[in-house]
Structure formats: structure tokens, C-alpha cells
mmCIF file of N, CA and C in Angstrom:
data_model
loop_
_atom_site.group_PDB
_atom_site.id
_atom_site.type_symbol
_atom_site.label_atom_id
_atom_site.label_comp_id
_atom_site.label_asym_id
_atom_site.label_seq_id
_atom_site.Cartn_x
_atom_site.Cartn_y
_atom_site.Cartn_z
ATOM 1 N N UNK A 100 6.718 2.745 -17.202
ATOM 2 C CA UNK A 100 6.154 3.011 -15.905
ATOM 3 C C UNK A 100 7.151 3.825 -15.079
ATOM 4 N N UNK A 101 6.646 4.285 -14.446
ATOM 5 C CA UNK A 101 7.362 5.734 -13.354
ATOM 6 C C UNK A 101 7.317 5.282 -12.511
ATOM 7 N N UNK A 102 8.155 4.234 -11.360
ATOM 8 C CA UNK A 102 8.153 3.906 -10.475
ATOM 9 C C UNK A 102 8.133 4.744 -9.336
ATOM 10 N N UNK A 103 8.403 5.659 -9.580
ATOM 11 C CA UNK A 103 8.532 6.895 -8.104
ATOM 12 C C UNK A 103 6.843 7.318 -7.828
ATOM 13 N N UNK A 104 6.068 7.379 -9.318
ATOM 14 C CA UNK A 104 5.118 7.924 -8.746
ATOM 15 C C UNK A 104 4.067 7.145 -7.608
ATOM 16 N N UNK A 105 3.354 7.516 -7.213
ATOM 17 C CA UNK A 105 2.484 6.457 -5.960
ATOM 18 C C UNK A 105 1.115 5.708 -6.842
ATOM 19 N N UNK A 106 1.431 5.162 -7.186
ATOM 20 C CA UNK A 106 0.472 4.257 -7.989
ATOM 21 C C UNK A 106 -0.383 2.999 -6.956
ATOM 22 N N UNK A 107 -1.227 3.340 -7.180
ATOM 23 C CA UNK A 107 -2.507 2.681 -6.663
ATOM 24 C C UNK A 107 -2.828 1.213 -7.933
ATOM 25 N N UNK A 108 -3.398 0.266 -7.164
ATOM 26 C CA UNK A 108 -3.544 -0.692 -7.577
ATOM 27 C C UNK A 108 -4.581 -0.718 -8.598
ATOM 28 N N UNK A 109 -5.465 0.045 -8.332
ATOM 29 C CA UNK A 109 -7.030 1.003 -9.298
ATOM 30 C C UNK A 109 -6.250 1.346 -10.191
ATOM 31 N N UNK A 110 -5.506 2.558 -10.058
ATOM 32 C CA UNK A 110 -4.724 2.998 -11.538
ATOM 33 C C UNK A 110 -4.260 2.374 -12.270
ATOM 34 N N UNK A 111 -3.414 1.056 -11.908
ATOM 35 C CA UNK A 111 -3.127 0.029 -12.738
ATOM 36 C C UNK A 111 -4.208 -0.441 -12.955
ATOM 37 N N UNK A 112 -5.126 -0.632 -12.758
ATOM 38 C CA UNK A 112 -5.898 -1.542 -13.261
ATOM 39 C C UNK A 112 -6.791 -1.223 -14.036
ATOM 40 N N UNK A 113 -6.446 0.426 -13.983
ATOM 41 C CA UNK A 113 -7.507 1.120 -15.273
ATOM 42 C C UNK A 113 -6.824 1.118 -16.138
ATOM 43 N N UNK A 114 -5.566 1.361 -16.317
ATOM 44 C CA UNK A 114 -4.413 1.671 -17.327
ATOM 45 C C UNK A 114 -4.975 0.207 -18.450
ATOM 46 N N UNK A 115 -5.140 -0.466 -18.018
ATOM 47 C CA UNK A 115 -5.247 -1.980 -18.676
ATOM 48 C C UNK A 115 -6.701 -2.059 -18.918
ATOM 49 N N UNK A 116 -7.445 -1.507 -19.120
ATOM 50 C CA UNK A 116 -9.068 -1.802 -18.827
ATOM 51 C C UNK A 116 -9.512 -2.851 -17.900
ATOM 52 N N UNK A 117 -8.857 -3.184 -17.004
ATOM 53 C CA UNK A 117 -9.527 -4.267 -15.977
ATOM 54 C C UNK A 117 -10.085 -3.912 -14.501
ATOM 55 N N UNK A 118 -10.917 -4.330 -14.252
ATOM 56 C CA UNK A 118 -11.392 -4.378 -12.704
ATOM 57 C C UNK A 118 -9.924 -4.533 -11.748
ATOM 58 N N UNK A 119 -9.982 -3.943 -10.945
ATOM 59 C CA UNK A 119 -8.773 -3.896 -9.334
ATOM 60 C C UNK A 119 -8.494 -5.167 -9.439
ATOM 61 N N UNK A 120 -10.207 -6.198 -9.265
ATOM 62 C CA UNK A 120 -9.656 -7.140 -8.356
ATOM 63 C C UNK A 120 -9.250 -8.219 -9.657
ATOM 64 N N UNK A 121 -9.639 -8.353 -10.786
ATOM 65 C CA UNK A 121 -9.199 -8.916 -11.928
ATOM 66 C C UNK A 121 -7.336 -8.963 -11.977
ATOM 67 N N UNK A 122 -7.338 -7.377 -12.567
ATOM 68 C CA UNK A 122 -5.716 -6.760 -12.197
ATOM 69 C C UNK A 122 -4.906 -7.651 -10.953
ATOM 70 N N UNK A 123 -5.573 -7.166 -9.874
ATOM 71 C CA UNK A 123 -4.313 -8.023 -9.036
ATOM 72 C C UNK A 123 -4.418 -9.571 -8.705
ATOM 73 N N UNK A 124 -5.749 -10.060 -9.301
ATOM 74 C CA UNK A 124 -5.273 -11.532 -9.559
ATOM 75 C C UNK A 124 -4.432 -11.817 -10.421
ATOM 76 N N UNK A 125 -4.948 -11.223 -11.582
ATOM 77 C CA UNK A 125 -4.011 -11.968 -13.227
ATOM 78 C C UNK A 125 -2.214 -11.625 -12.668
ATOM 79 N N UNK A 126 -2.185 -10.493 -12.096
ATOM 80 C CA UNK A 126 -0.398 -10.055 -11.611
ATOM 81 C C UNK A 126 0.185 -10.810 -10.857
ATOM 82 N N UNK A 127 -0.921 -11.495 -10.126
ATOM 83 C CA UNK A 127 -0.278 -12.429 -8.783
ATOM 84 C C UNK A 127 0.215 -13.792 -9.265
ATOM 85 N N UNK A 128 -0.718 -14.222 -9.928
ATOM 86 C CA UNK A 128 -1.175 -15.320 -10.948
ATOM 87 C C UNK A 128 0.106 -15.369 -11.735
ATOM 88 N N UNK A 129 0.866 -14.481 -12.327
ATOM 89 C CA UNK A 129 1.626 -14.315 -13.953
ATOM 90 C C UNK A 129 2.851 -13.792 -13.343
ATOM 91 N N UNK A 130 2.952 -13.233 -12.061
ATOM 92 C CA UNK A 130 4.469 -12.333 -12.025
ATOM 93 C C UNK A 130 4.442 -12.996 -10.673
ATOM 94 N N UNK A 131 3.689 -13.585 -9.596
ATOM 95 C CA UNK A 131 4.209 -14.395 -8.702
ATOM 96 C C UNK A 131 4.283 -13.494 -7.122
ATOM 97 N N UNK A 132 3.791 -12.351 -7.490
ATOM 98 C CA UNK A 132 3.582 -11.772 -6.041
ATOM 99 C C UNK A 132 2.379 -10.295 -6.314
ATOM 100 N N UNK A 133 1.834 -9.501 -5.039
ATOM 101 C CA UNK A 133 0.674 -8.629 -5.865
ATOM 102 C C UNK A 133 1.763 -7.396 -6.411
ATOM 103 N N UNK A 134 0.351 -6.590 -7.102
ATOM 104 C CA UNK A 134 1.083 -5.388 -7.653
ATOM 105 C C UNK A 134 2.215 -4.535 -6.492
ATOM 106 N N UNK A 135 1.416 -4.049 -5.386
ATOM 107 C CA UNK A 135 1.770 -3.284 -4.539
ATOM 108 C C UNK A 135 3.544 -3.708 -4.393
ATOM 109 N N UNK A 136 3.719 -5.352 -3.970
ATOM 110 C CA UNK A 136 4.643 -5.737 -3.353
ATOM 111 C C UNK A 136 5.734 -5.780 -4.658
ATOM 112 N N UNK A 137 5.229 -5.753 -5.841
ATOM 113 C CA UNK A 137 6.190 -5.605 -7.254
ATOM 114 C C UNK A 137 6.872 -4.510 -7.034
ATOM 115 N N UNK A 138 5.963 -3.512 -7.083
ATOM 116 C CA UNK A 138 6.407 -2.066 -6.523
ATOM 117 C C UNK A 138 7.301 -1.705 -5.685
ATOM 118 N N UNK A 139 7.261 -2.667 -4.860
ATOM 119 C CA UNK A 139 8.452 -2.091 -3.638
ATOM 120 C C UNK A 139 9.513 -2.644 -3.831
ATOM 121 N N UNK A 140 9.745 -3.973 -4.269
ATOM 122 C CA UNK A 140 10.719 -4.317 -4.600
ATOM 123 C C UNK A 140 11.255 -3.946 -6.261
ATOM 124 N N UNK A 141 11.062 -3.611 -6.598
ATOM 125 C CA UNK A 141 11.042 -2.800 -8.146
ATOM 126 C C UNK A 141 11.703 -1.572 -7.152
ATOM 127 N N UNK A 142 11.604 -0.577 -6.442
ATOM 128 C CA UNK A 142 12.181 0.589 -5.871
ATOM 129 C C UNK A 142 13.114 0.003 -5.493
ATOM 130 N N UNK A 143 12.850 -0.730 -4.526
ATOM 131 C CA UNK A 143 14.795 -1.346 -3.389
ATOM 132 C C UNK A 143 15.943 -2.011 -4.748
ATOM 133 N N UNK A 144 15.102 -2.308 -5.701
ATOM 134 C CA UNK A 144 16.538 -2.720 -6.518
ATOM 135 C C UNK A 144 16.729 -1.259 -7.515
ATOM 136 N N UNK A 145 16.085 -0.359 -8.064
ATOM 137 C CA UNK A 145 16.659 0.539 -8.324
ATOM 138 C C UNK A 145 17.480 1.528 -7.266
ATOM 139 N N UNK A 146 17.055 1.174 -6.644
ATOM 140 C CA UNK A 146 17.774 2.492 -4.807
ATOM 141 C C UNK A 146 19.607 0.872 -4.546
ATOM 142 N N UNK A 147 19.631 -0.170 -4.989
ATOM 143 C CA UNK A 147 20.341 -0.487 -4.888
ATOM 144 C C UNK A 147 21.516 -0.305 -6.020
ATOM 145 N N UNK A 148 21.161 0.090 -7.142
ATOM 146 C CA UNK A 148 21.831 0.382 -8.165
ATOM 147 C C UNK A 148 22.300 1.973 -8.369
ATOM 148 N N UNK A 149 21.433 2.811 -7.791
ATOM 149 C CA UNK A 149 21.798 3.983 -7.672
ATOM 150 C C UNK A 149 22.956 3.881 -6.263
ATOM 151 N N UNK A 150 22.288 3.376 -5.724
ATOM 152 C CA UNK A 150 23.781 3.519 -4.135
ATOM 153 C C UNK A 150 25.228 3.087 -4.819
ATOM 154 N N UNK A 151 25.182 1.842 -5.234
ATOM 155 C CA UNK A 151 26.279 1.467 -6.288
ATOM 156 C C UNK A 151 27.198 2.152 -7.124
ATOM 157 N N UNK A 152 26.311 2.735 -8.206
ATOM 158 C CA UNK A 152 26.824 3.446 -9.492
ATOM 159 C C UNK A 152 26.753 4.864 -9.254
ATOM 160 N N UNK A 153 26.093 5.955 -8.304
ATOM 161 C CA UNK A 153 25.983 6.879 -8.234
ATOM 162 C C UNK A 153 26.339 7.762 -7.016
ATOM 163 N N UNK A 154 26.595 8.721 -6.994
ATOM 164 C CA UNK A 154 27.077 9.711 -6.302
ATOM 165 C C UNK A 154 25.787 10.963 -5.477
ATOM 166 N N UNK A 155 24.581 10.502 -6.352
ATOM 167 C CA UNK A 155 23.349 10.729 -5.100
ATOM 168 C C UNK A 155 23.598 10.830 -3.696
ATOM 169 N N UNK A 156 22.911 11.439 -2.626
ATOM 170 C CA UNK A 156 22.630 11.080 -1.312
ATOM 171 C C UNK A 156 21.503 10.507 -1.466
ATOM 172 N N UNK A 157 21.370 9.577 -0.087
ATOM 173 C CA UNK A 157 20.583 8.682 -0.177
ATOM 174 C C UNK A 157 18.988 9.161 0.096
ATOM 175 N N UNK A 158 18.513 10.653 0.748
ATOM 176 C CA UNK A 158 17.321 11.533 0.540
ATOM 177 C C UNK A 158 17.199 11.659 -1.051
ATOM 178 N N UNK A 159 18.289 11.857 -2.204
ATOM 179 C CA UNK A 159 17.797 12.229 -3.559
ATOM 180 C C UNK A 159 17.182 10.805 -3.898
ATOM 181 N N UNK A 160 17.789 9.573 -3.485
ATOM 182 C CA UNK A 160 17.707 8.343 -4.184
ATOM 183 C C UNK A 160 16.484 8.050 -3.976
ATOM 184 N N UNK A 161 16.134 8.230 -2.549
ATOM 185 C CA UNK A 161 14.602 7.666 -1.534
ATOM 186 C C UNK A 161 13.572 8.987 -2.542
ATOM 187 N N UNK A 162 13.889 10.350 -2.618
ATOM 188 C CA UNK A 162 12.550 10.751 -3.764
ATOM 189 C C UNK A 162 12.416 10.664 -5.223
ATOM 190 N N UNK A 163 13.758 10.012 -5.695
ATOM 191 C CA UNK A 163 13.763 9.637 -7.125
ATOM 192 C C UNK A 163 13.081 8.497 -7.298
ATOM 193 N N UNK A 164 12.721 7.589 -6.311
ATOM 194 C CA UNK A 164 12.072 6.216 -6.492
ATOM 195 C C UNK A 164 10.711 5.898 -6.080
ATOM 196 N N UNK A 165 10.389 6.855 -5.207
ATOM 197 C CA UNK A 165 9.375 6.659 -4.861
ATOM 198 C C UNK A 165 8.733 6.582 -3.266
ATOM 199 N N UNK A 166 10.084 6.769 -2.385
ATOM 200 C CA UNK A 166 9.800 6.764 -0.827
ATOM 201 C C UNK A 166 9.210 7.745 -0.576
ATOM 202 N N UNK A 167 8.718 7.981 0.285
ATOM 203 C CA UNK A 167 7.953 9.529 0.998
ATOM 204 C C UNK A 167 9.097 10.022 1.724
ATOM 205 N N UNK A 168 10.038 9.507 2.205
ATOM 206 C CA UNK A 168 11.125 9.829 3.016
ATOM 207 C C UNK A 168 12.206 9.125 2.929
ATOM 208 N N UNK A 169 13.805 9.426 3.299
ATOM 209 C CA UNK A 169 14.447 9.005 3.331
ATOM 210 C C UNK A 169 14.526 7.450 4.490
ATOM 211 N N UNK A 170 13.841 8.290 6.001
ATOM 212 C CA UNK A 170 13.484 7.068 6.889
ATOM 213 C C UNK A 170 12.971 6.233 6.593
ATOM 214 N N UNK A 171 11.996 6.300 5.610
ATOM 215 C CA UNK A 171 11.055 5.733 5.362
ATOM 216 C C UNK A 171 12.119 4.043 3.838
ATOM 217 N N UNK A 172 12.394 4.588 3.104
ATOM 218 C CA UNK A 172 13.949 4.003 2.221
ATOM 219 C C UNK A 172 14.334 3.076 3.385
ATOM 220 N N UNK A 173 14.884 3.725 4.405
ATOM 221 C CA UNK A 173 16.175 3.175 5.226
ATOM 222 C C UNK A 173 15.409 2.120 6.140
ATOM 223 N N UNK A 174 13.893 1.762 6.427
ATOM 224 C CA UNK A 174 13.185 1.018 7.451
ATOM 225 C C UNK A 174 13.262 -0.506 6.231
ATOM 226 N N UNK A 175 12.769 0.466 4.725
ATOM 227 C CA UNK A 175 12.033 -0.885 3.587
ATOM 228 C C UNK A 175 13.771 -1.520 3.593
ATOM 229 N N UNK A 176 14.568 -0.516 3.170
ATOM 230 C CA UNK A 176 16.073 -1.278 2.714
ATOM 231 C C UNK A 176 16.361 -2.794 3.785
ATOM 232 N N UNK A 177 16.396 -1.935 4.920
ATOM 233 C CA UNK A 177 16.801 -2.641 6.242
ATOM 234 C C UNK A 177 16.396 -3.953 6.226
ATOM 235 N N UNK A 178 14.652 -4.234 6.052
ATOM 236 C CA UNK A 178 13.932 -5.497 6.138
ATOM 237 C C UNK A 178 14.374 -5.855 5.133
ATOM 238 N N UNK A 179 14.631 -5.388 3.420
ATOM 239 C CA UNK A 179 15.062 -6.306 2.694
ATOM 240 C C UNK A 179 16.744 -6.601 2.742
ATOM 241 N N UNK A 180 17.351 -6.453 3.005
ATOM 242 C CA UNK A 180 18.691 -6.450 3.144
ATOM 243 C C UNK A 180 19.499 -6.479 4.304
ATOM 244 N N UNK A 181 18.852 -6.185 5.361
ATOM 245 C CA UNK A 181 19.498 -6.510 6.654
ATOM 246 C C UNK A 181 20.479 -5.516 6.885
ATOM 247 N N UNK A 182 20.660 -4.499 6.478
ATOM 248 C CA UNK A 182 21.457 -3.300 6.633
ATOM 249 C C UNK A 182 20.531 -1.937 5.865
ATOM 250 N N UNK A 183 21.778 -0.700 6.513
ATOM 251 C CA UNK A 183 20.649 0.401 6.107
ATOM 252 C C UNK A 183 21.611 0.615 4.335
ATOM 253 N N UNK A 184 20.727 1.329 3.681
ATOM 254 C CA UNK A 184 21.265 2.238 2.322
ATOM 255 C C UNK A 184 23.042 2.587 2.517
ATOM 256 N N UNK A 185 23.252 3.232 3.678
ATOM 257 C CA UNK A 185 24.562 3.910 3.384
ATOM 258 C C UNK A 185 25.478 2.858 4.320
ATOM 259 N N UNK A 186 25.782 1.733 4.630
ATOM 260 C CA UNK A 186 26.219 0.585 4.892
ATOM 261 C C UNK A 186 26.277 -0.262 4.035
ATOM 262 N N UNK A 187 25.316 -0.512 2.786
ATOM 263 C CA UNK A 187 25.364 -0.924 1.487
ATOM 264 C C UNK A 187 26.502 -0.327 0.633
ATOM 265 N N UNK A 188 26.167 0.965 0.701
ATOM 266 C CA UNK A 188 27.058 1.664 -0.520
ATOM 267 C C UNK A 188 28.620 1.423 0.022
ATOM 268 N N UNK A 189 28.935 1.979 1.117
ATOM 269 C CA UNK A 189 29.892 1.158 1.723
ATOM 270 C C UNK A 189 30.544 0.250 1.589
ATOM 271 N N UNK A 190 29.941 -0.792 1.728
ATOM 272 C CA UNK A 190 30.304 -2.271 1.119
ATOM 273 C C UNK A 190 30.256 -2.478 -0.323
ATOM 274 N N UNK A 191 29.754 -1.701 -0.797
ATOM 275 C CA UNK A 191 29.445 -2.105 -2.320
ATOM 276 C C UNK A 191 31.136 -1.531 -3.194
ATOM 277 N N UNK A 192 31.450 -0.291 -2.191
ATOM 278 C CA UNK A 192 32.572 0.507 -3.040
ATOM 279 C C UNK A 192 34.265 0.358 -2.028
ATOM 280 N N UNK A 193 34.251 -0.940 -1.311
ATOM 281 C CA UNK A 193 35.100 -1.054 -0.532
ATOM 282 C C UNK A 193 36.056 -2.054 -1.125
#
């Protein structure tokens, strides 16, 4: 799976031959949260491993994963982590 691309909950759920609403029961049901929200957190931990290990700016990291924007990275990071992307990396390499 290509996490960057914008995948719709339909597309998954054709990929598998199942109905939407089938799909995001059985996912919720088996992996413990819906597709959509897999997704985002599936991005914030790759955008946390790239800040880490890589020498990216944090605009390459936010369109390698899947953000529409870098602001857009730095609002999701924030709520999950309580700091922005480049305050992470920071701390991560201090």
C-alpha cells in the first residue's frame, strides 16, 4: 500500500471485493480503529521516522506521505505529539 496516495475508504473496499460499509466494519472490528484514522496514523509514524533518520525538509516529508501541505503535517503532528515536526527532529538528534 502507498500511503501517500489519498485513498478513500470505497477504494479500499473495492481492492478487497467488499461493500464500504462491510470494509470499515471488519477494519474496525480486527485492527481496532476505522480505515481513515489507520491512515493517519500510519503517515505521523512514517513522517516520525523520516524526521529522525533523514535529512528531508519537512514540506518533502509532508508530500512523501501523504499531507496536502506541509501546514497541514504540522496541525496532524501537533495533536498527535504535542509539538510541531521540526521541534521533534530537534529533540530526536540532540
Amino acid at each position: 500500500m502507498d500511503p501517500a496516495r489519498p485513498w478513500s475508504v470505497e477504494e479500499l473496499a473495492s481492492r478487497v471485493g467488499m461493500s464500504r460499509t462491510r470494509f470499515a466494519l471488519l477494519f474496525q472490528e480486527r485492527i481496532g480503529q476505522p480505515p481513515v484514522a489507520y491512515l493517519a496514523h500510519l503517515r505521523l509514524e512514517l513522517v516520525t521516522r523520516r524526521l529522525r533518520d533523514g535529512e528531508e525538509s519537512i514540506a518533502e516529508i509532508a508530500h512523501a506521505v501523504g499531507f496536502e501541505s506541509q501546514s497541514g503535517l504540522n496541525r496532524a503532528f501537533r495533536r498527535r505529539f504535542g509539538q510541531t515536526p521540526s521541534a521533534f527532529r530537534k529533540s530526536t538528534r540532540a
